[in-house]
Coordinates of N, CA and C in Angstrom, one line a residue:
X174 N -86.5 -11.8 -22.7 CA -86.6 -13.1 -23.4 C -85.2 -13.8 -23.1
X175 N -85.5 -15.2 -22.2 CA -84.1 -15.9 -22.1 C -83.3 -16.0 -23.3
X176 N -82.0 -15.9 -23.0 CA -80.9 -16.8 -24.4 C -81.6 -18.5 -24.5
X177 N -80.9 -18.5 -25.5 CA -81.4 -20.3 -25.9 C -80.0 -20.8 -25.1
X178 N -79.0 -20.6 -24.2 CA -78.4 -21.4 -23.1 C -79.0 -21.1 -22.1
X179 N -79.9 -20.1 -21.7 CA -81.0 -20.3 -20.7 C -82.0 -21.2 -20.5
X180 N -82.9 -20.8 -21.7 CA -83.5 -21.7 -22.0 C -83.6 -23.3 -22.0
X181 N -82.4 -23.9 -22.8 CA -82.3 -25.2 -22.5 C -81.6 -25.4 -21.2
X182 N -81.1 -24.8 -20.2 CA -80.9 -24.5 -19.0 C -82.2 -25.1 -18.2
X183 N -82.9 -24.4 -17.8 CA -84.4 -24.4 -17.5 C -85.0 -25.7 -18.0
X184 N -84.9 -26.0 -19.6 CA -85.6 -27.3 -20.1 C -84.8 -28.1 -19.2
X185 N -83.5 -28.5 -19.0 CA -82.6 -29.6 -18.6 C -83.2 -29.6 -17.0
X186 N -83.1 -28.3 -16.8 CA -83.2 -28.9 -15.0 C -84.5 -29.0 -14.6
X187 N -85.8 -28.7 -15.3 CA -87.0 -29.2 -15.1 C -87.3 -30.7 -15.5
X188 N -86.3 -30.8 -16.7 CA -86.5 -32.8 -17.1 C -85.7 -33.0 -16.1
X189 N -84.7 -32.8 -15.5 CA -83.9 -33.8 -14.2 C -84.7 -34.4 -13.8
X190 N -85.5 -32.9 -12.6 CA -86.2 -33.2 -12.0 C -87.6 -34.1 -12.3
X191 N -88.3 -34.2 -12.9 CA -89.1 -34.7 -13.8 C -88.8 -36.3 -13.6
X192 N -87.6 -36.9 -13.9 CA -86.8 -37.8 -14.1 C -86.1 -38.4 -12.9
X193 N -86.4 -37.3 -12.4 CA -85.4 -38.0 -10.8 C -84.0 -38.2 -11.2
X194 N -83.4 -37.6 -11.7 CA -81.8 -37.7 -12.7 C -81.0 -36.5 -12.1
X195 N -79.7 -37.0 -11.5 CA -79.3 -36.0 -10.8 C -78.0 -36.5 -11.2
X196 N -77.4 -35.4 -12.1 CA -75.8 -34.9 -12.2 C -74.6 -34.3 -11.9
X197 N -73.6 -34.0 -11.9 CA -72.9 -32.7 -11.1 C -72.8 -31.9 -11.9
X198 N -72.9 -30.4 -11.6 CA -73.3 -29.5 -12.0 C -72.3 -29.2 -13.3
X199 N -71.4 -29.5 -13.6 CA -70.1 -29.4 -14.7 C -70.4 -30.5 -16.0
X200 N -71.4 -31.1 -15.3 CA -71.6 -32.4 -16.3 C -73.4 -32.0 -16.7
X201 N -73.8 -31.3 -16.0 CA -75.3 -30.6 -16.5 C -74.6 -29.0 -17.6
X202 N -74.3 -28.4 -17.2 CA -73.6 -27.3 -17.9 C -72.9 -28.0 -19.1
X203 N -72.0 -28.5 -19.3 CA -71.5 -29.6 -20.3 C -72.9 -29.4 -21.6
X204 N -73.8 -30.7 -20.9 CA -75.0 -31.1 -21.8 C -75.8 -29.8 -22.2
X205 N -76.0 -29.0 -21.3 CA -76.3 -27.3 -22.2 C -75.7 -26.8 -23.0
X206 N -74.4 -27.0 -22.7 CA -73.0 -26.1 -24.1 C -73.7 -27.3 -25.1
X207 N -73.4 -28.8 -25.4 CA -74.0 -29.0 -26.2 C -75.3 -28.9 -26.8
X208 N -76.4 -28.9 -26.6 CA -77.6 -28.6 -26.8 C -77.4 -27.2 -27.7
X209 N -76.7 -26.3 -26.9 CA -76.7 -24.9 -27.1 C -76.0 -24.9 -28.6
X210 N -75.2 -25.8 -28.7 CA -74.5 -25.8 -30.0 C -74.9 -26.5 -31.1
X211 N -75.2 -27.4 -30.5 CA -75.9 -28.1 -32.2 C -77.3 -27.7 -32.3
X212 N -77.5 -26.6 -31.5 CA -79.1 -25.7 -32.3 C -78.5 -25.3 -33.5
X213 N -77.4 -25.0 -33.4 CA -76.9 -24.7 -35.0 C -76.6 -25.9 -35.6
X214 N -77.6 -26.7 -36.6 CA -76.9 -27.6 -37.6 C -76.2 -27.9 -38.3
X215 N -75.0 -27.0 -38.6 CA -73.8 -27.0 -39.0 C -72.9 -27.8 -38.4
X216 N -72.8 -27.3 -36.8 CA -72.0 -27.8 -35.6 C -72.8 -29.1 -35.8
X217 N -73.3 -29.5 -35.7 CA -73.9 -31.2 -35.6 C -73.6 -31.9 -36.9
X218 N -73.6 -31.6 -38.1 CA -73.9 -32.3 -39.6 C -72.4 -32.0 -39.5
X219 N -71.3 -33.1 -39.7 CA -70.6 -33.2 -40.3 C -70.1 -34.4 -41.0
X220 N -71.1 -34.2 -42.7 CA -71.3 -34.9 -43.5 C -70.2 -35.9 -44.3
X221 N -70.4 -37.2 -44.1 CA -68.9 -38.0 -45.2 C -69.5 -37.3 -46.6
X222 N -68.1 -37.1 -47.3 CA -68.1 -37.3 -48.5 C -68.9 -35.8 -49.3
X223 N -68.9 -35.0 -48.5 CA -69.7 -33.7 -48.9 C -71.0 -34.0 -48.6
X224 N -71.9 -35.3 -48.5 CA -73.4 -35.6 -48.9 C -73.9 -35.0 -47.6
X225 N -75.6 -35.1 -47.7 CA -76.2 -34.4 -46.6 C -76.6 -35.6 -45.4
X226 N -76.5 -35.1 -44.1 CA -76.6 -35.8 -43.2 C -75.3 -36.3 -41.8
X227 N -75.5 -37.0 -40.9 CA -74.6 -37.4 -40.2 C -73.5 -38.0 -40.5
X228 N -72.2 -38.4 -39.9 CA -71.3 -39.3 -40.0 C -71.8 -40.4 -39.8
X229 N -72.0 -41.5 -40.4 CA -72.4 -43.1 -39.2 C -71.1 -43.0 -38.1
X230 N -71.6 -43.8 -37.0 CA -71.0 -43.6 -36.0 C -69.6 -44.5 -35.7
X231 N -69.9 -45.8 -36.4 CA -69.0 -46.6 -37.4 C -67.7 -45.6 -37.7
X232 N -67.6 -44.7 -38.7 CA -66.8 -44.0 -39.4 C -66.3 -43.2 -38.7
X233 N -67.4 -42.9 -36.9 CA -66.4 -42.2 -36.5 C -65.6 -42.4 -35.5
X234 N -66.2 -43.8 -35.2 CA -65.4 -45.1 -34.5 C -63.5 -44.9 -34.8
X235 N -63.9 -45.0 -36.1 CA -62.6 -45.8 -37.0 C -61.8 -44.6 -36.7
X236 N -62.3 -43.6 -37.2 CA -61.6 -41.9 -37.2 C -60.8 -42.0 -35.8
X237 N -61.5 -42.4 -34.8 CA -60.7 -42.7 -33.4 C -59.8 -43.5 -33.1
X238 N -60.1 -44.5 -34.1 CA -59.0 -45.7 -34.0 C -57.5 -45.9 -34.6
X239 N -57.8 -44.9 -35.9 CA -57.0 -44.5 -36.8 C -56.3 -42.9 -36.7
X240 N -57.1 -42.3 -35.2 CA -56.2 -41.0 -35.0 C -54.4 -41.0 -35.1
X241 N -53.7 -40.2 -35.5 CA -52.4 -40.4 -35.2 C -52.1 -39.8 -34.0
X242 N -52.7 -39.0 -33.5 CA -52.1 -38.2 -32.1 C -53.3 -38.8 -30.8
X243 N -53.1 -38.9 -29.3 CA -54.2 -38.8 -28.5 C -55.0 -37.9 -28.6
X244 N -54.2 -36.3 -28.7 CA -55.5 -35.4 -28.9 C -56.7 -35.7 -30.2
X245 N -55.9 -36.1 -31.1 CA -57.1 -36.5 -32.2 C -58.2 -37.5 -31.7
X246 N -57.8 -38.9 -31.1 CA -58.4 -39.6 -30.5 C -59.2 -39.3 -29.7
X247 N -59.0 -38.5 -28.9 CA -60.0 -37.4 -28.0 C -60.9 -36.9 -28.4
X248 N -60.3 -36.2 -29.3 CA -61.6 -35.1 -30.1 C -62.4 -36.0 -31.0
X249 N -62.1 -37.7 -31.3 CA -63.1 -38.2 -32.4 C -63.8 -38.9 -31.1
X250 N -63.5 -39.1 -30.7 CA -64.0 -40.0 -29.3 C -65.3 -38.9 -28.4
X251 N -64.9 -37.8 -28.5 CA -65.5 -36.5 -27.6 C -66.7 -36.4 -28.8
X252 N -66.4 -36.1 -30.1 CA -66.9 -36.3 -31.4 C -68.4 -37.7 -31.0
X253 N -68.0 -38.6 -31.1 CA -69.1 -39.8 -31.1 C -69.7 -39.6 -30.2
X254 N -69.5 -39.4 -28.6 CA -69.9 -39.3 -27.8 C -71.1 -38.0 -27.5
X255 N -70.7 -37.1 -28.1 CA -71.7 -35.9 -28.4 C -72.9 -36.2 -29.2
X256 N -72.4 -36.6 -30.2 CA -73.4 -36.5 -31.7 C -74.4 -37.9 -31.6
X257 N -73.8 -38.9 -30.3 CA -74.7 -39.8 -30.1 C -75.4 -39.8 -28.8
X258 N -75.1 -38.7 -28.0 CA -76.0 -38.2 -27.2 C -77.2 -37.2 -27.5
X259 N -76.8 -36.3 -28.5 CA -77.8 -35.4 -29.1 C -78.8 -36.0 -29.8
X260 N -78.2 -37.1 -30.7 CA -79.2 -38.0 -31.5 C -80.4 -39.1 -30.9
X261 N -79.3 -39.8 -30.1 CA -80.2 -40.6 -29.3 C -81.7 -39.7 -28.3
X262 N -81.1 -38.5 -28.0 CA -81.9 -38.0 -27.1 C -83.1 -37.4 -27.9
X263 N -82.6 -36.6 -29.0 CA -83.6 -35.6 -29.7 C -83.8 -36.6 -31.1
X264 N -83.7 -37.3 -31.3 CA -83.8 -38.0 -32.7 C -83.9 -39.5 -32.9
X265 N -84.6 -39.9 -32.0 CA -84.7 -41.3 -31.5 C -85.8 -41.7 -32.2
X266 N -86.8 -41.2 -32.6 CA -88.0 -41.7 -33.4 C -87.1 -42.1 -35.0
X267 N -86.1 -41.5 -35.4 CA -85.6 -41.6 -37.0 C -85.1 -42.6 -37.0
X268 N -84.5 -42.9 -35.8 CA -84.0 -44.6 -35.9 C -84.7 -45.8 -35.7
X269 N -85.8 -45.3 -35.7 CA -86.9 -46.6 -35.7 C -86.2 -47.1 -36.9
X270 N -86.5 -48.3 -36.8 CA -86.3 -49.7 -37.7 C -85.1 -49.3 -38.8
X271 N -84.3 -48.9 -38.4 CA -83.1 -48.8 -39.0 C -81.9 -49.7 -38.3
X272 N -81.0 -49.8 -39.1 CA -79.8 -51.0 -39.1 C -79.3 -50.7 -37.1
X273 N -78.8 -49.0 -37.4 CA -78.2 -49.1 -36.5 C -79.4 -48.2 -35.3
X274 N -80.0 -48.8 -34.3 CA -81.0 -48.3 -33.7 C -80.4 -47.7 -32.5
X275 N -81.7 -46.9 -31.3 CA -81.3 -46.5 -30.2 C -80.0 -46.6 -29.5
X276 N -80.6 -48.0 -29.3 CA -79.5 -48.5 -27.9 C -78.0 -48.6 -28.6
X277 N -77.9 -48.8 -29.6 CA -76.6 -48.8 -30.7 C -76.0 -47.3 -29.9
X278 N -76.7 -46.4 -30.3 CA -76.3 -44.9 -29.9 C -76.1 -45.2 -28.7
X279 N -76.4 -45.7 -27.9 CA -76.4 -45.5 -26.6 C -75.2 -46.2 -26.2
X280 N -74.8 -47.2 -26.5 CA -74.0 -48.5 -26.5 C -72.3 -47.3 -26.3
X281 N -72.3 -47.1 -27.7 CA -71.3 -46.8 -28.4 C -70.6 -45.4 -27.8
X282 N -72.1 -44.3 -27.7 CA -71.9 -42.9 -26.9 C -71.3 -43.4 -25.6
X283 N -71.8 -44.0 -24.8 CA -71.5 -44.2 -23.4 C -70.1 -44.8 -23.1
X284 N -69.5 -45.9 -24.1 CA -68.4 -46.5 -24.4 C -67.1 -45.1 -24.8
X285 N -67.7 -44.2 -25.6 CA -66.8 -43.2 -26.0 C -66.3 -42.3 -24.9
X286 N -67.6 -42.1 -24.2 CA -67.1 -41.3 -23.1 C -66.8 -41.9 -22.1
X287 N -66.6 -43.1 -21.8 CA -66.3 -43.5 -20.4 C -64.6 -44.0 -21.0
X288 N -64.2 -44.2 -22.5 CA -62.7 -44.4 -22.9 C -62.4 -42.8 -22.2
X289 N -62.9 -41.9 -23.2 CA -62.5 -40.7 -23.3 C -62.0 -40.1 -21.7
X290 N -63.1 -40.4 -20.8 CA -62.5 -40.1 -19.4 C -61.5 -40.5 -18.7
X291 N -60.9 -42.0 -19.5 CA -59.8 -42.2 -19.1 C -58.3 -42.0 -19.5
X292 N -58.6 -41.1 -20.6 CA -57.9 -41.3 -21.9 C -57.2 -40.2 -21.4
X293 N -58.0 -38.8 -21.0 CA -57.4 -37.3 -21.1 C -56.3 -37.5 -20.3
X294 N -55.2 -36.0 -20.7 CA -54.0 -35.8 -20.1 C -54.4 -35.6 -18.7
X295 N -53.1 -35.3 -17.6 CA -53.4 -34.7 -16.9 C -52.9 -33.6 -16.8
X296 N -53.4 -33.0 -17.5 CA -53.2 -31.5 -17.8 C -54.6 -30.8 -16.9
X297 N -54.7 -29.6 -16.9 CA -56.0 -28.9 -15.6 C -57.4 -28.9 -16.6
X298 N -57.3 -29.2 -18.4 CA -58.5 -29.0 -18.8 C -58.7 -31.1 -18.4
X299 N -57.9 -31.8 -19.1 CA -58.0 -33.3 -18.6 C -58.7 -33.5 -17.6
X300 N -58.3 -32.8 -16.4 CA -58.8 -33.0 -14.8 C -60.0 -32.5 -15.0
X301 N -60.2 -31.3 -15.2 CA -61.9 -30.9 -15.4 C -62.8 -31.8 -16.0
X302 N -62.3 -31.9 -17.2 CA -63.0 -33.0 -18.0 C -63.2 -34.7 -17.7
X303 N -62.6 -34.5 -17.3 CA -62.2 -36.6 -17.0 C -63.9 -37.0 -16.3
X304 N -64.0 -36.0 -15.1 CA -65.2 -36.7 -14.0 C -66.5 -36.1 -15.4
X305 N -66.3 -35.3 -16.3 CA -67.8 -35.3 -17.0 C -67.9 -36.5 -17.6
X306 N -67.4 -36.7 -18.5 CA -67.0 -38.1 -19.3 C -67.5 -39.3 -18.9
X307 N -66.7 -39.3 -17.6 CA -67.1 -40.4 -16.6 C -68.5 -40.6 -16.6
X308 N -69.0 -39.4 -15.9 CA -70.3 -39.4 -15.5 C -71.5 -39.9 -16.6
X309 N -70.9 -38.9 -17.7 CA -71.9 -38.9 -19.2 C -71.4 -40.3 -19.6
X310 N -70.8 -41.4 -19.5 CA -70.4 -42.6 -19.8 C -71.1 -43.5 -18.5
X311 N -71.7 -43.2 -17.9 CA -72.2 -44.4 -16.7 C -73.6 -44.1 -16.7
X312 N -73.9 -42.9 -17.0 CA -75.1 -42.2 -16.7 C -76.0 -41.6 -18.3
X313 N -75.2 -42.4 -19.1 CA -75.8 -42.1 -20.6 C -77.2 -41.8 -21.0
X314 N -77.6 -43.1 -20.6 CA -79.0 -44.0 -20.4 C -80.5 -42.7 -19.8
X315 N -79.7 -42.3 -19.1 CA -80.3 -41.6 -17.9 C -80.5 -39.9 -18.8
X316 N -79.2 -39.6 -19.1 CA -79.4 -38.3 -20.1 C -79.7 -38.1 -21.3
X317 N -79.8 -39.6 -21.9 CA -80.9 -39.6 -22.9 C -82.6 -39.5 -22.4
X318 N -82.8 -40.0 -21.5 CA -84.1 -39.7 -21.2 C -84.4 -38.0 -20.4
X319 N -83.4 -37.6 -20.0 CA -83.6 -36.6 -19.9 C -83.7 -35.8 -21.4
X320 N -82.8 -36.0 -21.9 CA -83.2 -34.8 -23.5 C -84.2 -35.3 -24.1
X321 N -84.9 -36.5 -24.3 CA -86.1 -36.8 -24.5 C -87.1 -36.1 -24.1
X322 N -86.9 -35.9 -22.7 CA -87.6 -34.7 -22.2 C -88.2 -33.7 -22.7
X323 N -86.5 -32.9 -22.7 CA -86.6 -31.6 -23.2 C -87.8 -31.6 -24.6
X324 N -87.5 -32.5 -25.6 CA -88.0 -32.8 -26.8 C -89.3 -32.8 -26.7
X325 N -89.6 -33.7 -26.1 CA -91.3 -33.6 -25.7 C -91.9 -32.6 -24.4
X326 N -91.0 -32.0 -24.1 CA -91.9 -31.2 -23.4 C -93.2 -30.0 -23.9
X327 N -94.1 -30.6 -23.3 CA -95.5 -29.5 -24.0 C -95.9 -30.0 -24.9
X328 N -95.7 -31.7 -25.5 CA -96.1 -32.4 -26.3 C -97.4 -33.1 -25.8
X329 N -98.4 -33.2 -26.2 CA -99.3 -34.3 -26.1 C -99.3 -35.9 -26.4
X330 N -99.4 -37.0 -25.7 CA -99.2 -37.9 -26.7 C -100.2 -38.7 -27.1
X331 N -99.9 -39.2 -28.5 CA -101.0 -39.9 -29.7 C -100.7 -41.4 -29.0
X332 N -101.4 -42.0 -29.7 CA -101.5 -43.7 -29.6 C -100.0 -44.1 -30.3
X333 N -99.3 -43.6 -31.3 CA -97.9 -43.3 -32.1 C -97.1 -43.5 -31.0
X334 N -97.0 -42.2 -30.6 CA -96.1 -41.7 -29.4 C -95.8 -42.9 -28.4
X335 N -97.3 -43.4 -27.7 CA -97.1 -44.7 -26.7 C -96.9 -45.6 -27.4
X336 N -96.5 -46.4 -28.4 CA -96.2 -47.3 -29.1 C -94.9 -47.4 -29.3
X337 N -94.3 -45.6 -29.8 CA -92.8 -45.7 -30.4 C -92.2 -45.6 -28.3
X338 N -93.0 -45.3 -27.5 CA -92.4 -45.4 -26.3 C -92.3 -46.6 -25.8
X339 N -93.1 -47.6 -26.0 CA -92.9 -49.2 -25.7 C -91.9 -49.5 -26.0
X340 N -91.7 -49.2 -27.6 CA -90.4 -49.8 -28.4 C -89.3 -49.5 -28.1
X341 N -89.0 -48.0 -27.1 CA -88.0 -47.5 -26.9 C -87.7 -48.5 -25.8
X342 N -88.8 -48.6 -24.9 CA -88.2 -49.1 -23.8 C -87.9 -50.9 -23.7
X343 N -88.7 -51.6 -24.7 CA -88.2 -52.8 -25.3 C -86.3 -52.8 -25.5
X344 N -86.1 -51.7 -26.2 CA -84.8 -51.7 -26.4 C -84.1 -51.2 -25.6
X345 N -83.9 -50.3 -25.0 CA -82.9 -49.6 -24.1 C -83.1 -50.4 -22.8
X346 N -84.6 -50.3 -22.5 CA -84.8 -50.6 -20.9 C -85.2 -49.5 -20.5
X347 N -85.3 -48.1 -20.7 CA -85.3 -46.6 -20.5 C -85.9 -46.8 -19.3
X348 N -85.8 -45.8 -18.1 CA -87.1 -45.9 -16.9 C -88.2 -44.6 -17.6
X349 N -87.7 -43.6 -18.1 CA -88.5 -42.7 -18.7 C -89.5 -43.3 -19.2
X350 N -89.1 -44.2 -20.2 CA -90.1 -44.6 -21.6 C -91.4 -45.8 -20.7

């Protein structure tokens, strides 16, 4: 039985392909460590105020803005960019008709990481990291429809499904949707 970083391994590079979505291999490994991690919802839910649910992305805008060190700024910046790639990809139906929609996620994730790429030291983890950032900041759009993928793979779809897929693609532009 695969590990679940196998697993979403396999899911990710069957949606590439699927998608016609091609990444470098440090920036596909990347999006598996994530995936891999917020299977645990702990790692993902880190709730304002003790209550249940996400940070708004807003709040963790500000957290970046209001860092006192770069590395803080980093890690709230690395922070948004994560939690708005996971969500947009695997949790895109929840934001139907809510304040802050899709492409919001998309907007803001892709803005985070394309700062963040430019932001890091040049220290040897900086240099590693800089070209994922980059990548996952230009190519956002594209890795949300891939984890969409993943999401619906082995799904059938309802008359629902093609409707909330119109809407998606109304908003983003998606080529997926």
């Amino acid at each position: 039985m695969p590990s679940l970083k196998e697993f979403f391994r396999n899911s990710v590079d069957a949606a590439m392909a699927s998608n016609k979505v091609a990444v470098e291999d440090h920036t596909a490994h990347y999006v598996v460590s994530l995936l891999t991690l917020f299977a645990r919802s702990e790692a993902l839910h880190e709730p304002p105020d003790g209550g249940p649910g996400l940070k708004p992305l807003a709040l963790m805008l500000a957290d970046a803005a209001d860092a006192g060190t770069s590395d803080s700024r980093n890690a709230a910046l690395q922070r948004l960019g994560d939690v708005a790639l996971f969500v947009a990809g695997f949790m895109a139906e929840g934001l139907d008709r809510k304040a802050v929609g899709v492409g919001d996620y998309v907007k803001m994730g892709a803005g985070a990481y394309r700062t963040l790429s430019t932001a890091l030291p040049a220290n040897p983890r900086g240099r590693a990291f800089a070209p994922v950032f980059a990548e996952l900041g230009s190519r956002f759009a594209d890795v949300v429809d891939v984890l969409n993928e993943v999401r619906h793979a082995g799904c059938s779809a309802c008359d629902r499904d093609i409707l909330r897929l119109y809407e998606s693609w109304l908003t983003t532009g998606s080529r997926r949707a």
